[in-house]
Every structure is written in C-alpha cells, then in structure tokens.
PDB file of C-alpha atoms in Angstrom:
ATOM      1  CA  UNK X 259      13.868   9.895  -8.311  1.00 86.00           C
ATOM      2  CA  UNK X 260      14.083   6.889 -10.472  1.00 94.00           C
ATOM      3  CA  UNK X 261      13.180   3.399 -10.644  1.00 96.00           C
ATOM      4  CA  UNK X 262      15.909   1.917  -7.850  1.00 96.00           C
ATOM      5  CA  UNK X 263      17.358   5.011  -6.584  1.00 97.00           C
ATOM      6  CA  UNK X 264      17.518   5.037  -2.510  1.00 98.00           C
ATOM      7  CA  UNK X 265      17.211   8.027  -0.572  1.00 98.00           C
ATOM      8  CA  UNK X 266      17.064   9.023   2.675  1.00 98.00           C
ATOM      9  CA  UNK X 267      13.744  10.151   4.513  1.00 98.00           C
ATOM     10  CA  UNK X 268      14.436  13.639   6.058  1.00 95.00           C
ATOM     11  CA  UNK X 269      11.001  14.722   6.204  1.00 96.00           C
ATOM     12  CA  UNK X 270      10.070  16.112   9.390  1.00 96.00           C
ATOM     13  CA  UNK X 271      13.274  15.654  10.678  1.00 91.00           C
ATOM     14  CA  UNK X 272      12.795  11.210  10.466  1.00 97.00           C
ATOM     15  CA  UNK X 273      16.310   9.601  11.330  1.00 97.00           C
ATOM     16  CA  UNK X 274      17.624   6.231  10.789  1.00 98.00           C
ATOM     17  CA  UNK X 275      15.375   5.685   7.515  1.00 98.00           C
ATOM     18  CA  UNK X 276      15.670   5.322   3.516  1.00 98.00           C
ATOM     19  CA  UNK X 277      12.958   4.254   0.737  1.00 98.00           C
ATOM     20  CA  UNK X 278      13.663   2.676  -2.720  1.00 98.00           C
ATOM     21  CA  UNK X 279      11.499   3.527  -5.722  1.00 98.00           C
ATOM     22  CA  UNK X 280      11.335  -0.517  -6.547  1.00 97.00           C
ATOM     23  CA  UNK X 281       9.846   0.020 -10.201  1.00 96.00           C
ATOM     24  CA  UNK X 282       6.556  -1.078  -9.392  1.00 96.00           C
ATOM     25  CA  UNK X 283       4.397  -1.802 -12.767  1.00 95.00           C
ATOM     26  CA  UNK X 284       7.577  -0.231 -14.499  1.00 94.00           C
ATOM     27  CA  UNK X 285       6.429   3.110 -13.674  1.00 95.00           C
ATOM     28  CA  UNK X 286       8.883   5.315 -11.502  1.00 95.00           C
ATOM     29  CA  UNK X 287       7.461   6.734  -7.888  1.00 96.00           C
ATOM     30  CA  UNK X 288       4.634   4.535  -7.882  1.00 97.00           C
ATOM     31  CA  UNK X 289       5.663   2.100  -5.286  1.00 97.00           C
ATOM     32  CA  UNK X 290       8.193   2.918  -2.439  1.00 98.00           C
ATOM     33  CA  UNK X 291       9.559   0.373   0.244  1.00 98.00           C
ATOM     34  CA  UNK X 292      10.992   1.691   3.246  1.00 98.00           C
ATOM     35  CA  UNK X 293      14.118   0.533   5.108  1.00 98.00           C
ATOM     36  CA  UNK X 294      14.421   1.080   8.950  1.00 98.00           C
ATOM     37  CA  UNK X 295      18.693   1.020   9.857  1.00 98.00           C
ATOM     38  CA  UNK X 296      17.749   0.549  13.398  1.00 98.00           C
ATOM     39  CA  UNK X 297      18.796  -1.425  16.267  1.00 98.00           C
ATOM     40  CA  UNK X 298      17.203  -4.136  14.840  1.00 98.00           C
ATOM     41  CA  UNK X 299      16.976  -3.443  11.184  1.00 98.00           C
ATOM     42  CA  UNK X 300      13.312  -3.501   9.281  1.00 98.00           C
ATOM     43  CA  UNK X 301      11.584  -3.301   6.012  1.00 98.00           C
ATOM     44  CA  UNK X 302       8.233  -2.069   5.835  1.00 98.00           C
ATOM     45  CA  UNK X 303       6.374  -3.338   2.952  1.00 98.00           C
ATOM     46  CA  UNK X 304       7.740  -5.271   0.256  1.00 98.00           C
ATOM     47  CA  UNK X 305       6.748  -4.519  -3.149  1.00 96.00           C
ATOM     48  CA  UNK X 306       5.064  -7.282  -5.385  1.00 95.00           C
ATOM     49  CA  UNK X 307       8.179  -9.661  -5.144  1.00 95.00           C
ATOM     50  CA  UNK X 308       8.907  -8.893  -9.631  1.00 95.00           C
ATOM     51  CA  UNK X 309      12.098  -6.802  -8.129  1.00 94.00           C
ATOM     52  CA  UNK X 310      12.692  -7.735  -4.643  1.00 97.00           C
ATOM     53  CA  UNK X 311      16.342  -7.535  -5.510  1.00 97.00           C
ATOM     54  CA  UNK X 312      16.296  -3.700  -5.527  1.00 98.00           C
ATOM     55  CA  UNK X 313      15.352  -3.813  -2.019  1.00 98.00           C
ATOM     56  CA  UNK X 314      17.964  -6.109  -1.496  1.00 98.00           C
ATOM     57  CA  UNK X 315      20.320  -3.412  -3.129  1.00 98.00           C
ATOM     58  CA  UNK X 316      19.066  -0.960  -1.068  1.00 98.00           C
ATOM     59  CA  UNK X 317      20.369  -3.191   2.241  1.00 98.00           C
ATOM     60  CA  UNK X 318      23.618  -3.366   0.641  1.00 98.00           C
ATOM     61  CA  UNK X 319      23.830   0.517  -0.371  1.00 98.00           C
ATOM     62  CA  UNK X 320      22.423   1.077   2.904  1.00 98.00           C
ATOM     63  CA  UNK X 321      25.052  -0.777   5.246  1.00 98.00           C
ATOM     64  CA  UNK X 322      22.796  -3.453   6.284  1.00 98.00           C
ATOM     65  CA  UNK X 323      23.885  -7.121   5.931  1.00 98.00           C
ATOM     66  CA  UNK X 324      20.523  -9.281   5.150  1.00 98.00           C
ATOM     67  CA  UNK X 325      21.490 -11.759   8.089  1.00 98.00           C
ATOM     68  CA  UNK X 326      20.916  -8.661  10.634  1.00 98.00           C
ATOM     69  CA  UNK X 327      17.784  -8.019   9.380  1.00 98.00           C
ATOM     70  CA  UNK X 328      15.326  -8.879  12.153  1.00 98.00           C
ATOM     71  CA  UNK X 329      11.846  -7.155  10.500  1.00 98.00           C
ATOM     72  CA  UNK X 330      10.036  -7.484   7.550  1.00 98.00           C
ATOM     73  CA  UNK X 331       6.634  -5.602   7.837  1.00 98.00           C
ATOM     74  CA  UNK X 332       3.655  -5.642   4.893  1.00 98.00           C
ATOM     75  CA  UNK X 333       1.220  -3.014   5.965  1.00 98.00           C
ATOM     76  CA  UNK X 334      -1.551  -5.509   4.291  1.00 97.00           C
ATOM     77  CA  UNK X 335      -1.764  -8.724   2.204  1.00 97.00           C
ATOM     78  CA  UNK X 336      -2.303  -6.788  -0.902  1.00 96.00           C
ATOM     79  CA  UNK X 337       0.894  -8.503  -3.684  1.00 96.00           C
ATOM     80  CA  UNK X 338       2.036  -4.943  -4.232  1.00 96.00           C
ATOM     81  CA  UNK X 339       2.769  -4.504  -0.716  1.00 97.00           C
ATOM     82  CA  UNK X 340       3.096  -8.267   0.604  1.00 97.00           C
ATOM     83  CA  UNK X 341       4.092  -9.987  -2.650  1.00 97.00           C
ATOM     84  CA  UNK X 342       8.209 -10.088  -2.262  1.00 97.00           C
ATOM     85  CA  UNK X 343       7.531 -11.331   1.679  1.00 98.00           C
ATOM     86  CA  UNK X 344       8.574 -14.640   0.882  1.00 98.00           C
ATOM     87  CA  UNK X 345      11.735 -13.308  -1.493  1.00 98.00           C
ATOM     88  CA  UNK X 346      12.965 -11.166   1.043  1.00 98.00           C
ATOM     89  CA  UNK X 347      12.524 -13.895   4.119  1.00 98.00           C
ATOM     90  CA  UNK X 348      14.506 -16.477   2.057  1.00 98.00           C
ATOM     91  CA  UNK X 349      16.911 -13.933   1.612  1.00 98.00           C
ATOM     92  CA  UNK X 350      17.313 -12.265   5.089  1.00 98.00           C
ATOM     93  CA  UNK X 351      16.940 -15.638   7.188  1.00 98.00           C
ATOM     94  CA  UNK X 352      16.717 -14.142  10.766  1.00 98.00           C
ATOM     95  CA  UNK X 353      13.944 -11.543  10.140  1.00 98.00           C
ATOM     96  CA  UNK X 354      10.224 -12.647  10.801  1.00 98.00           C
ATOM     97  CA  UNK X 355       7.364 -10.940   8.977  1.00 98.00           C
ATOM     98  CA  UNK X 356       4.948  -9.336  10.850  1.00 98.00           C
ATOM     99  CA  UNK X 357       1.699  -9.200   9.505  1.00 98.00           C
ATOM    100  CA  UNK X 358      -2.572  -8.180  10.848  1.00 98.00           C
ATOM    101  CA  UNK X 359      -3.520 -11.486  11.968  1.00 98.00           C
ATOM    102  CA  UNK X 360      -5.939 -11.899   9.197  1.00 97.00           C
ATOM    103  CA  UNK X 361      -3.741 -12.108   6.707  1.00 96.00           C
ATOM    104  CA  UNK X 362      -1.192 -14.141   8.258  1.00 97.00           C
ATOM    105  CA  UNK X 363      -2.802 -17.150   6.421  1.00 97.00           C
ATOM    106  CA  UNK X 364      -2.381 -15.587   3.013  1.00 97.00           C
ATOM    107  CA  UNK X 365       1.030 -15.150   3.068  1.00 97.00           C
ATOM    108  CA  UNK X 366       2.027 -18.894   4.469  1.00 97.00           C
ATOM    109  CA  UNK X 367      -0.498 -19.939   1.485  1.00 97.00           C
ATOM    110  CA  UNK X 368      -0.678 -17.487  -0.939  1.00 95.00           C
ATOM    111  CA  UNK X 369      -3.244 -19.125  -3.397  1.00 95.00           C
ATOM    112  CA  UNK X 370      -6.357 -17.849  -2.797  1.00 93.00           C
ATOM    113  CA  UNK X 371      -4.556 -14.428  -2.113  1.00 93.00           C
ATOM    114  CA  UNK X 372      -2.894 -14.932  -6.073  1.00 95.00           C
ATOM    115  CA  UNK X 373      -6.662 -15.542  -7.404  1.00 94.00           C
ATOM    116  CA  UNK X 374      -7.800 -12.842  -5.906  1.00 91.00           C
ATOM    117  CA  UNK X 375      -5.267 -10.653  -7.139  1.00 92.00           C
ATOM    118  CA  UNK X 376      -5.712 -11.790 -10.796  1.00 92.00           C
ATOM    119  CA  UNK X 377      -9.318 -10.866 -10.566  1.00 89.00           C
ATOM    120  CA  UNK X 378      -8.698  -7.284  -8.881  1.00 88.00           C
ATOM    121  CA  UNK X 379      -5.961  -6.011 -11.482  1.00 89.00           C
ATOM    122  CA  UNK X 380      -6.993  -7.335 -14.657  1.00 86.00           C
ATOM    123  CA  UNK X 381      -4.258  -6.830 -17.095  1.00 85.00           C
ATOM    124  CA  UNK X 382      -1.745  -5.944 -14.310  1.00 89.00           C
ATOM    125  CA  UNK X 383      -0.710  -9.409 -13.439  1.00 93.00           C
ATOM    126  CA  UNK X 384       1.790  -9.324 -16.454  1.00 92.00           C
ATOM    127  CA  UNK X 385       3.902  -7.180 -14.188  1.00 94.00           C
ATOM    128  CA  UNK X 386       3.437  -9.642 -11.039  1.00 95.00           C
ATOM    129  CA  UNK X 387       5.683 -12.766  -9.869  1.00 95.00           C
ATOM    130  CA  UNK X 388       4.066 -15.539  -8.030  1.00 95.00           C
ATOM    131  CA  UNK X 389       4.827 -14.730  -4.578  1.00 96.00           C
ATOM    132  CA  UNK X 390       6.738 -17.018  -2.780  1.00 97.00           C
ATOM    133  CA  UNK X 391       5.379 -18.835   0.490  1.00 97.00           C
ATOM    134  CA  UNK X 392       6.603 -17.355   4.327  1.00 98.00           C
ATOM    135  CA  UNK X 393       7.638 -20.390   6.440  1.00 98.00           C
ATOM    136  CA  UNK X 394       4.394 -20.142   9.030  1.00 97.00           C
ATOM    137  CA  UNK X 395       7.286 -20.147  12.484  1.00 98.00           C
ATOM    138  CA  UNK X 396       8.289 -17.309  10.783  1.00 98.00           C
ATOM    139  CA  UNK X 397       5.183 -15.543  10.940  1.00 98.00           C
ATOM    140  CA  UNK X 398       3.956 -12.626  13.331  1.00 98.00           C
ATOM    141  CA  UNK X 399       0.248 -12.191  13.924  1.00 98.00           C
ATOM    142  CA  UNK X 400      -0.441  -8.399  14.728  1.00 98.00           C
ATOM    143  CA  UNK X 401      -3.642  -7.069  16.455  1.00 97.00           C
ATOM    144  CA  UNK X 402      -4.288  -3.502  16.932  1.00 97.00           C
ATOM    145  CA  UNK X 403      -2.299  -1.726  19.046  1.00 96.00           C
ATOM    146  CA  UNK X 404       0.610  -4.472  19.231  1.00 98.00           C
ATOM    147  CA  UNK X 405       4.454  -2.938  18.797  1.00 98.00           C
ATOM    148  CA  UNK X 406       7.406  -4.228  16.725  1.00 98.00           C
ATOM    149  CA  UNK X 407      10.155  -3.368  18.484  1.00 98.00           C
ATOM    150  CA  UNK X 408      13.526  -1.904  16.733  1.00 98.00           C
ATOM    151  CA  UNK X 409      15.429  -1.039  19.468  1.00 97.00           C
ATOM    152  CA  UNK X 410      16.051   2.818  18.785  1.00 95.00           C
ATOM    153  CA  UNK X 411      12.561   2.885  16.831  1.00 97.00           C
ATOM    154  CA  UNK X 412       8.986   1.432  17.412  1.00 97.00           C
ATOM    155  CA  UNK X 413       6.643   0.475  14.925  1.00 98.00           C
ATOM    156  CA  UNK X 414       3.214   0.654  16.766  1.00 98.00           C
ATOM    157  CA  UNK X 415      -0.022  -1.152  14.854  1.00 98.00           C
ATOM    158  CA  UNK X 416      -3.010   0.671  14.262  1.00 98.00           C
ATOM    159  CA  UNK X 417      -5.773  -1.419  12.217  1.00 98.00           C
ATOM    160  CA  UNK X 418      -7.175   0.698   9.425  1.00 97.00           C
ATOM    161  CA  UNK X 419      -9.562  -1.911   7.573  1.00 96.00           C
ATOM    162  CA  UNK X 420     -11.094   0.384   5.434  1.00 93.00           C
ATOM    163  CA  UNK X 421      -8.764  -0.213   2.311  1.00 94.00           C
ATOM    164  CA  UNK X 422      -8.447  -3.858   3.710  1.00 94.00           C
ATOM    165  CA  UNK X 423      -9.714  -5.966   6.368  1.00 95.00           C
ATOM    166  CA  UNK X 424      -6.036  -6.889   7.119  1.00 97.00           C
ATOM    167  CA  UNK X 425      -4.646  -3.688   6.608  1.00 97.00           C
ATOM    168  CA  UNK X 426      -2.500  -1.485   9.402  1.00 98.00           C
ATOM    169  CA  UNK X 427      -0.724   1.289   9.620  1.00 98.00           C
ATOM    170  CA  UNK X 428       2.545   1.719  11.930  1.00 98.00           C
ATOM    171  CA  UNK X 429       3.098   4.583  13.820  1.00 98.00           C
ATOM    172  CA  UNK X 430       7.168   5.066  14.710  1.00 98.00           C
ATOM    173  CA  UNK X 431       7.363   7.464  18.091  1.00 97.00           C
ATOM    174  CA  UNK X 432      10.928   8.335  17.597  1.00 97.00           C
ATOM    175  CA  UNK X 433      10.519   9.916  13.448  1.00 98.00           C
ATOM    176  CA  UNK X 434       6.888  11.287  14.624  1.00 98.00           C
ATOM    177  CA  UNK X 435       6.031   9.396  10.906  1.00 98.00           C
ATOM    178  CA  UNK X 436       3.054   7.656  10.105  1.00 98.00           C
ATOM    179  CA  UNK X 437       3.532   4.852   7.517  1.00 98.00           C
ATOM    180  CA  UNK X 438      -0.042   4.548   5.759  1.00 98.00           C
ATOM    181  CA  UNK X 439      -0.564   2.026   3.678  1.00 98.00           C
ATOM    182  CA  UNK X 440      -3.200   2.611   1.725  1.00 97.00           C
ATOM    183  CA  UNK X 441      -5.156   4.920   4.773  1.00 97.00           C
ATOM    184  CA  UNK X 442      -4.310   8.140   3.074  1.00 97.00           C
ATOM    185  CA  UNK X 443      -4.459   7.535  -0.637  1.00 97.00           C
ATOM    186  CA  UNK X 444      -2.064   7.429  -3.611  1.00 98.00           C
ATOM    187  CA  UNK X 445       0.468  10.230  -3.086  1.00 98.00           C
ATOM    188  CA  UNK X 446       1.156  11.185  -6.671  1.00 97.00           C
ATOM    189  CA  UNK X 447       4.438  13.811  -5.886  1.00 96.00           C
ATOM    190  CA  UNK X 448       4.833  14.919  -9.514  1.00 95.00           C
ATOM    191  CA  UNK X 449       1.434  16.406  -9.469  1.00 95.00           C
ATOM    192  CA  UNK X 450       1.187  17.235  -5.684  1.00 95.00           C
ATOM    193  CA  UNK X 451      -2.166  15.213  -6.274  1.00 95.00           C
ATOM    194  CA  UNK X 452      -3.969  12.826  -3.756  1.00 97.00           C
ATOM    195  CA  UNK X 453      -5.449  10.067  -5.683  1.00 97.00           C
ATOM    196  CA  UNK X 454      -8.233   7.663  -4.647  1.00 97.00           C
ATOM    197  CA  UNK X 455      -7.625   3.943  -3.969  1.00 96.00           C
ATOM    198  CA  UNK X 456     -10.585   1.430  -4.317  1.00 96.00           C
ATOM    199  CA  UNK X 457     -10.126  -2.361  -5.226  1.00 94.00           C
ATOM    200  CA  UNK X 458     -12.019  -4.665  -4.915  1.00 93.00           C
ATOM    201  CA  UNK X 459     -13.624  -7.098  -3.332  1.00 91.00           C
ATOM    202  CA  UNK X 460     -13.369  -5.214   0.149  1.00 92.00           C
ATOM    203  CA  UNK X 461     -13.067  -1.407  -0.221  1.00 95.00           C
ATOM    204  CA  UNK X 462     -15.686   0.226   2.032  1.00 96.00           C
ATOM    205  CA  UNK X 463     -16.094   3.613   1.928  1.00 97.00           C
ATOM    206  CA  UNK X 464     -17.710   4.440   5.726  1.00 96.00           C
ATOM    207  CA  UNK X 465     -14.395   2.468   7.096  1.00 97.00           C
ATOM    208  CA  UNK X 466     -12.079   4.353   5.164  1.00 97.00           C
ATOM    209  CA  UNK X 467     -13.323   7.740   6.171  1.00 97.00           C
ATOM    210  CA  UNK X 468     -12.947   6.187   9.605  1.00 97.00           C
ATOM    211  CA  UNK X 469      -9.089   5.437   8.435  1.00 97.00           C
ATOM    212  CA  UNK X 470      -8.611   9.047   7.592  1.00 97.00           C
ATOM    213  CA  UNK X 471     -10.292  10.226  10.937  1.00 97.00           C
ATOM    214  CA  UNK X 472      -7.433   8.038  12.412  1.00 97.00           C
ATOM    215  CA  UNK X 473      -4.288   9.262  10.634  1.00 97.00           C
ATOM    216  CA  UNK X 474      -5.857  12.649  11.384  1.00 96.00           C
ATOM    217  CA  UNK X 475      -6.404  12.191  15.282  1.00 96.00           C
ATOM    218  CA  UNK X 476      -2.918  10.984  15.416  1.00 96.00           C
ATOM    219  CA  UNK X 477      -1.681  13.774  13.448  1.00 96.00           C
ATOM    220  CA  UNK X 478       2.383  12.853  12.709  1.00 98.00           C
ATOM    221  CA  UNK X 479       5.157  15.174  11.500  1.00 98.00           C
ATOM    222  CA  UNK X 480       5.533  12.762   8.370  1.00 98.00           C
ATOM    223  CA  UNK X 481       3.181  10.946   6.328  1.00 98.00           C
ATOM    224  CA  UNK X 482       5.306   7.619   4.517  1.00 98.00           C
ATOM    225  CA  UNK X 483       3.279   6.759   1.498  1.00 98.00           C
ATOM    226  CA  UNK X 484       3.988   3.405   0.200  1.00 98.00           C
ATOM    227  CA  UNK X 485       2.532   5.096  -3.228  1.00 97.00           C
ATOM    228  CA  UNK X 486       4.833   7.508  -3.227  1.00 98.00           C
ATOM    229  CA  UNK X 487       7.471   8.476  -0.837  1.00 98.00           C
ATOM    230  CA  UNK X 488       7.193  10.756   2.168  1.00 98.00           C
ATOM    231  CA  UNK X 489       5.150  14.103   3.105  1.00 97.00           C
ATOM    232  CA  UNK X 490       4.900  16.069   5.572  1.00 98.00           C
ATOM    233  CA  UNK X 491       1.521  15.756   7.497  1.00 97.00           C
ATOM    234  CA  UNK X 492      -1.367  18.503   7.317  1.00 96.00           C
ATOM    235  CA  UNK X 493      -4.956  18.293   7.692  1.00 95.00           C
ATOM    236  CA  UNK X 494      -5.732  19.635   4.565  1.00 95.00           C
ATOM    237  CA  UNK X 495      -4.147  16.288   2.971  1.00 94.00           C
ATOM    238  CA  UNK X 496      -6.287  14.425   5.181  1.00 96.00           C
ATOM    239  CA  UNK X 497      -9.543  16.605   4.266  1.00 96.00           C
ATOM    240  CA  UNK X 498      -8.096  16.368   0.168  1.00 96.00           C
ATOM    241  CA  UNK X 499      -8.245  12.663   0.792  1.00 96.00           C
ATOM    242  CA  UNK X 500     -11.714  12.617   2.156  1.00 97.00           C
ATOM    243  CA  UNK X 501     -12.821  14.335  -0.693  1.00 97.00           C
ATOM    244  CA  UNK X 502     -11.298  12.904  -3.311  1.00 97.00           C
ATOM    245  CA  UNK X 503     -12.727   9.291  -2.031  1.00 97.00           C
ATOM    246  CA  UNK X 504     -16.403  10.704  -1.362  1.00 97.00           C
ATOM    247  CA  UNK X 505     -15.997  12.538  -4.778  1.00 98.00           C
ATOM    248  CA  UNK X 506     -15.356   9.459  -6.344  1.00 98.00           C
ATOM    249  CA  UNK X 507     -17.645   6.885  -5.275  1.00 98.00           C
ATOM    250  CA  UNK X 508     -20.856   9.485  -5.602  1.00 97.00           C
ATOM    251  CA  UNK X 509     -19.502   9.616  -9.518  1.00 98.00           C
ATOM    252  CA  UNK X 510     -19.423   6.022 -10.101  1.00 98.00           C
ATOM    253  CA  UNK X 511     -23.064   5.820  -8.321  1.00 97.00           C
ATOM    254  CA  UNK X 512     -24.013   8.681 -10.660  1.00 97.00           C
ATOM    255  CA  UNK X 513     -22.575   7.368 -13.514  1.00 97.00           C
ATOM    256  CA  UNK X 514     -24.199   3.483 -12.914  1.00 96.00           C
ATOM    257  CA  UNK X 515     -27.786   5.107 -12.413  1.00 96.00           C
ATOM    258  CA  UNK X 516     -27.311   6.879 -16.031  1.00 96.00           C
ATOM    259  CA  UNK X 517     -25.766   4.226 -17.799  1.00 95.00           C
ATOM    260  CA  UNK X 518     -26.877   0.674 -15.788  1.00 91.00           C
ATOM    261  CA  UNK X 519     -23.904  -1.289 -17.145  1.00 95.00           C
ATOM    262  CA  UNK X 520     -20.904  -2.036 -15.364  1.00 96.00           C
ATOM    263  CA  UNK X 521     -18.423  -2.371 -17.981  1.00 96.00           C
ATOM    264  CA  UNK X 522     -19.893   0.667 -19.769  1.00 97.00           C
ATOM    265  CA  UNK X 523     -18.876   2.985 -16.681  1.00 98.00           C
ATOM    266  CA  UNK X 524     -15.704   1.122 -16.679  1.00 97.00           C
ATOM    267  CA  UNK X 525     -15.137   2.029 -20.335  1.00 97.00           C
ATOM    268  CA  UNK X 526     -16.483   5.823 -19.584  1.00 98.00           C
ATOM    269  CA  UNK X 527     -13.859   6.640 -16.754  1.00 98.00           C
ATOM    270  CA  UNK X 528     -11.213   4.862 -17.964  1.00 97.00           C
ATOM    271  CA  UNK X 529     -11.634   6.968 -21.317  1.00 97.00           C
ATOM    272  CA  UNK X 530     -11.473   9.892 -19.089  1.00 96.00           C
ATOM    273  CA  UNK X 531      -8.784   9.144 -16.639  1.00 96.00           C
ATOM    274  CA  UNK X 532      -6.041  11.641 -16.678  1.00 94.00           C
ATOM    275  CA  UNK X 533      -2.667  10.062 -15.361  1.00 96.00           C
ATOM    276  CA  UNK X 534      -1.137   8.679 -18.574  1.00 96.00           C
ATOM    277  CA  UNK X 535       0.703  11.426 -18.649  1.00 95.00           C
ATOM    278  CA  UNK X 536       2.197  10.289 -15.159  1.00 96.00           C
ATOM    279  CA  UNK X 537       2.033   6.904 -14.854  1.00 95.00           C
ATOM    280  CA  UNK X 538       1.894   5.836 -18.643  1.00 94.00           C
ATOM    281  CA  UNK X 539      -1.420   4.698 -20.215  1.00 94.00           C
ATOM    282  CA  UNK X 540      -1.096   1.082 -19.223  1.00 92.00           C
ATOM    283  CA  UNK X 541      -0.700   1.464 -15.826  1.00 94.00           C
ATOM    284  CA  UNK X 542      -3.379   4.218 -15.611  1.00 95.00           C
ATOM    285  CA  UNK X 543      -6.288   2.646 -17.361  1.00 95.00           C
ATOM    286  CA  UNK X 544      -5.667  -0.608 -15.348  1.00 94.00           C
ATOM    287  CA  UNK X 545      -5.227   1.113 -11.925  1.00 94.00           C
ATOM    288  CA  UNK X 546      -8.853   3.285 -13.009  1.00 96.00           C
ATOM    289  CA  UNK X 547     -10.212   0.335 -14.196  1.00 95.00           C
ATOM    290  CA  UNK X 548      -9.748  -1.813 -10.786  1.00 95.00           C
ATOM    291  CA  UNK X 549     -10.660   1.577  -8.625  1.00 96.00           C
ATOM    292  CA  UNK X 550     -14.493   1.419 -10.391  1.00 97.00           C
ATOM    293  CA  UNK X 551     -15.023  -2.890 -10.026  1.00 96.00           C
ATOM    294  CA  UNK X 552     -13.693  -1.853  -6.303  1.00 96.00           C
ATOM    295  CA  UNK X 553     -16.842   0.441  -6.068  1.00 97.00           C
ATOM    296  CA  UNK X 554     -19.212  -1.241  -7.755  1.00 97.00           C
ATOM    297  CA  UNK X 555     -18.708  -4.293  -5.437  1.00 95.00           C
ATOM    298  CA  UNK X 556     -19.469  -1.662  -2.448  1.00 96.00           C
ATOM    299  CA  UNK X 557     -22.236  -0.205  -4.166  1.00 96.00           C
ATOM    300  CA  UNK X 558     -23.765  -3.923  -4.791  1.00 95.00           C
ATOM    301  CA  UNK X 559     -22.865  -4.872  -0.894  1.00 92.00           C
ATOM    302  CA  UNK X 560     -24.252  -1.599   0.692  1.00 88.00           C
ATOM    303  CA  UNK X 561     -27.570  -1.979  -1.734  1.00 82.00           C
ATOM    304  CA  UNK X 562     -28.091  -5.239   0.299  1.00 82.00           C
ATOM    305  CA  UNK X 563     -27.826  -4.649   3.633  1.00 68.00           C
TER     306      UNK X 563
END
C-alpha cells in the first residue's frame, strides 16, 4: 500500500468500510483514516489536516458525495488524528464532528492544542498544517458509552484515557471491529511489530494497561489501527502490547537512574532506535524522541504523588 491508495477493510469479514494511507509525515502506512459508506456516511479520524484532500479523494473513489457525509469522528484531539477536522467540516458541510467531551474545546479553538503539539513532536511540526477551527454548533460532545449512529453501522464510545485524557475508542456491532486509537499501539504491518506509543504531557502507564484490559474484554474480530491499517484481533497482540509498553517505560527508568540527564537518554535511545529502516530516519528519531519526553513526564508525575 502506498501513500493515497484506498482499500477496502475485509478483515474479519468488516462490510461497508475502506481506509486511505494519507501520507502522514511522508512516510507510507503510518497513518490510516477510515471511511464508513453507511447509511449515513462517516470518517473516523482525520489525519493532521497537511493532506486532507486524499481523504477527500477517497470519498470521491469511494462513491460518497461530501454533502452526504453526516460523521466525522477523531478518536482524540491529538493533530495527527484531529488536525484535518476543520478541513474536512468545511468541506463536507452537513457532517458534525463528534468528539470526547474534553476535547471538544480544542478543536473549536485549537491554540493551546497547536502549542502543545509543537512541544510534543519537536522537529515534526515541519510536516503539520495549522489546523483549521470546527464551527462549535457543529460540535458533538461524547461521554463514555454514547453511540453515533450510521444507520446500517454503530459507532459505540468507549473512553480509553490512558494514551489521552480525551481519547476513545469506537466499537462498530455490525463489522465486530474495534477502531483503537492509540489503545493498542502502533501497528507497524511491514514488520508484524507492535510498537509503543508515549507522548507527552499525559501518557500514563497504569491507565493504558487499563486501555488494553478493555480492548481485550471486548475482544472484536478486527482491530482498525489508525497507525496502520486493520488486524485481526488476538490476545496475544493485546499481551505483545502490554509488554512492549511495560518493557519500555522500566528502560527509560533504568536508563535515567544510570545516566540522570534527560536529554542524554534521549540521545541514547534515539541512537539506538531501529525503524529507519521502516519509517525513514527522520520520522523515527522524532517519533523515539517524543515516546522518552512522554515518559519522563510520567516518571516526574508518578515520583510526586
């Protein structure tokens, strides 16, 4: 799959549903947004806005005019899955964006979110847009346990804050697919590889081991990675994920009581970070990079409690 190629999601037997490798940080199967032609159509996520118009593409290749589209749906408020919100609303005028309540704010006034962002990513940004304000009537609060309704599909709202505190993931009935943000990890299908993601400033560990407790009690037929693509569901992805994520913050805590400098263990595992080969160096030193700030914030916070 390449950098705008649409395909449909057969996984598990899902129906009605296609993703689009959107290009994210220039690197192909990185970041996926998923297209529901349902009832009422959806999109679930939405990329970080730099090529919204390959999602738009994707409607057209798809069948779906962008005036029937009634649902746009960012699993969190993070700009690579929130960022081309207010793109895509301008451009599909009838669809609201639905959205954890707590990050409803972000996206109507995406300033503070933008800061943030710049902070988190480092050298990323240069592959970022400004996102583009959501008109606030247009605006869905979710709570746990809410459903968007697509006629022939559901998307039902589980809150997973352990990535994020505005973070969900949707459950669809009808595909048996869980769509999981960032609840599951980086799906790296190249490798067949589960990798660990850890920004900062709110990545808690304890919460997202709850997360993955949660995917696993619902246990779907498909697992709809927004990094990368679909898979189908076992528990031994769930107990790779838990492992990979415990693995990874007890090495960063190891590696800050030997060396006692943050931007030393930076420096140390982005020297030995091993997706360049995958992702290119740029992308993979910067994503490493942000990962170890992401647990050194929840080392710092869970010292002080």
């Amino acid at each position: 799959m390449t950098i705008g190629d649409v395909r449909e999601v057969t996984t598990g037997g899902c129906e009605d549903l296609y993703y689009v490798d959107t290009g994210m940080y220039d690197t192909e199967a990185y970041g996926a947004v998923y297209v529901f032609d349902a009832e009422r159509p959806a999109i679930v996520d939405t990329g970080i806005g730099t090529h919204y118009e390959r999602i738009l593409d994707a409607l057209d290749e798809i069948g779906i005019a962008r005036e029937d589209v009634a649902v746009i749906a960012p699993t969190h408020v993070h700009l690579d899955h929130a960022g081309g919100a207010g793109f895509l609303a301008e451009e599909c005028p009838n669809a609201d964006v639905y959205v954890h309540e707590s990050g409803a704010r972000h996206l109507v006034d995406p300033e503070r979110l933008v800061e943030g962002t710049k902070r988190a990513v480092g050298n990323q940004w240069q592959f970022y847009v400004e996102p583009e304000p959501v008109p606030e009537d247009r605006v869905v609060k979710l709570t746990d346990s809410d459903v968007i309704d697509l006629g022939d599909h559901q998307l039902r709202t589980i809150h997973t804050p352990g990535h994020a505190p505005h973070q969900v993931v949707f459950y669809d009935p009808a595909n048996d697919a869980l769509f999981t943000a960032d609840a599951a990890g980086i799906w790296v299908p190249s490798v067949e590889r589960i990798r660990e993601t850890s920004p900062p400033p709110n990545f808690d560990l304890e919460a997202c081991l709850d997360d993955v407790e949660t995917v696993r009690e619902l246990t779907p037929t498909t697992l709809l990675y927004p990094h990368f693509g679909p898979r189908p569901y076992s528990d031994a992805a769930m107990d790779e994920y838990e492992d990979v994520l415990s693995s990874w913050v007890e090495a960063v805590a190891e590696k800050r009581a030997e060396l006692g400098d943050d931007e030393a263990i930076i420096d140390h595992f982005v020297a030995e970070q091993e997706m360049s080969d995958v992702w290119g160096p740029t992308k993979a030193e910067a994503e490493t990079a942000m990962n170890v700030r992401g647990v050194l914030r929840y080392l710092d916070v869970r010292d002080e409690e």
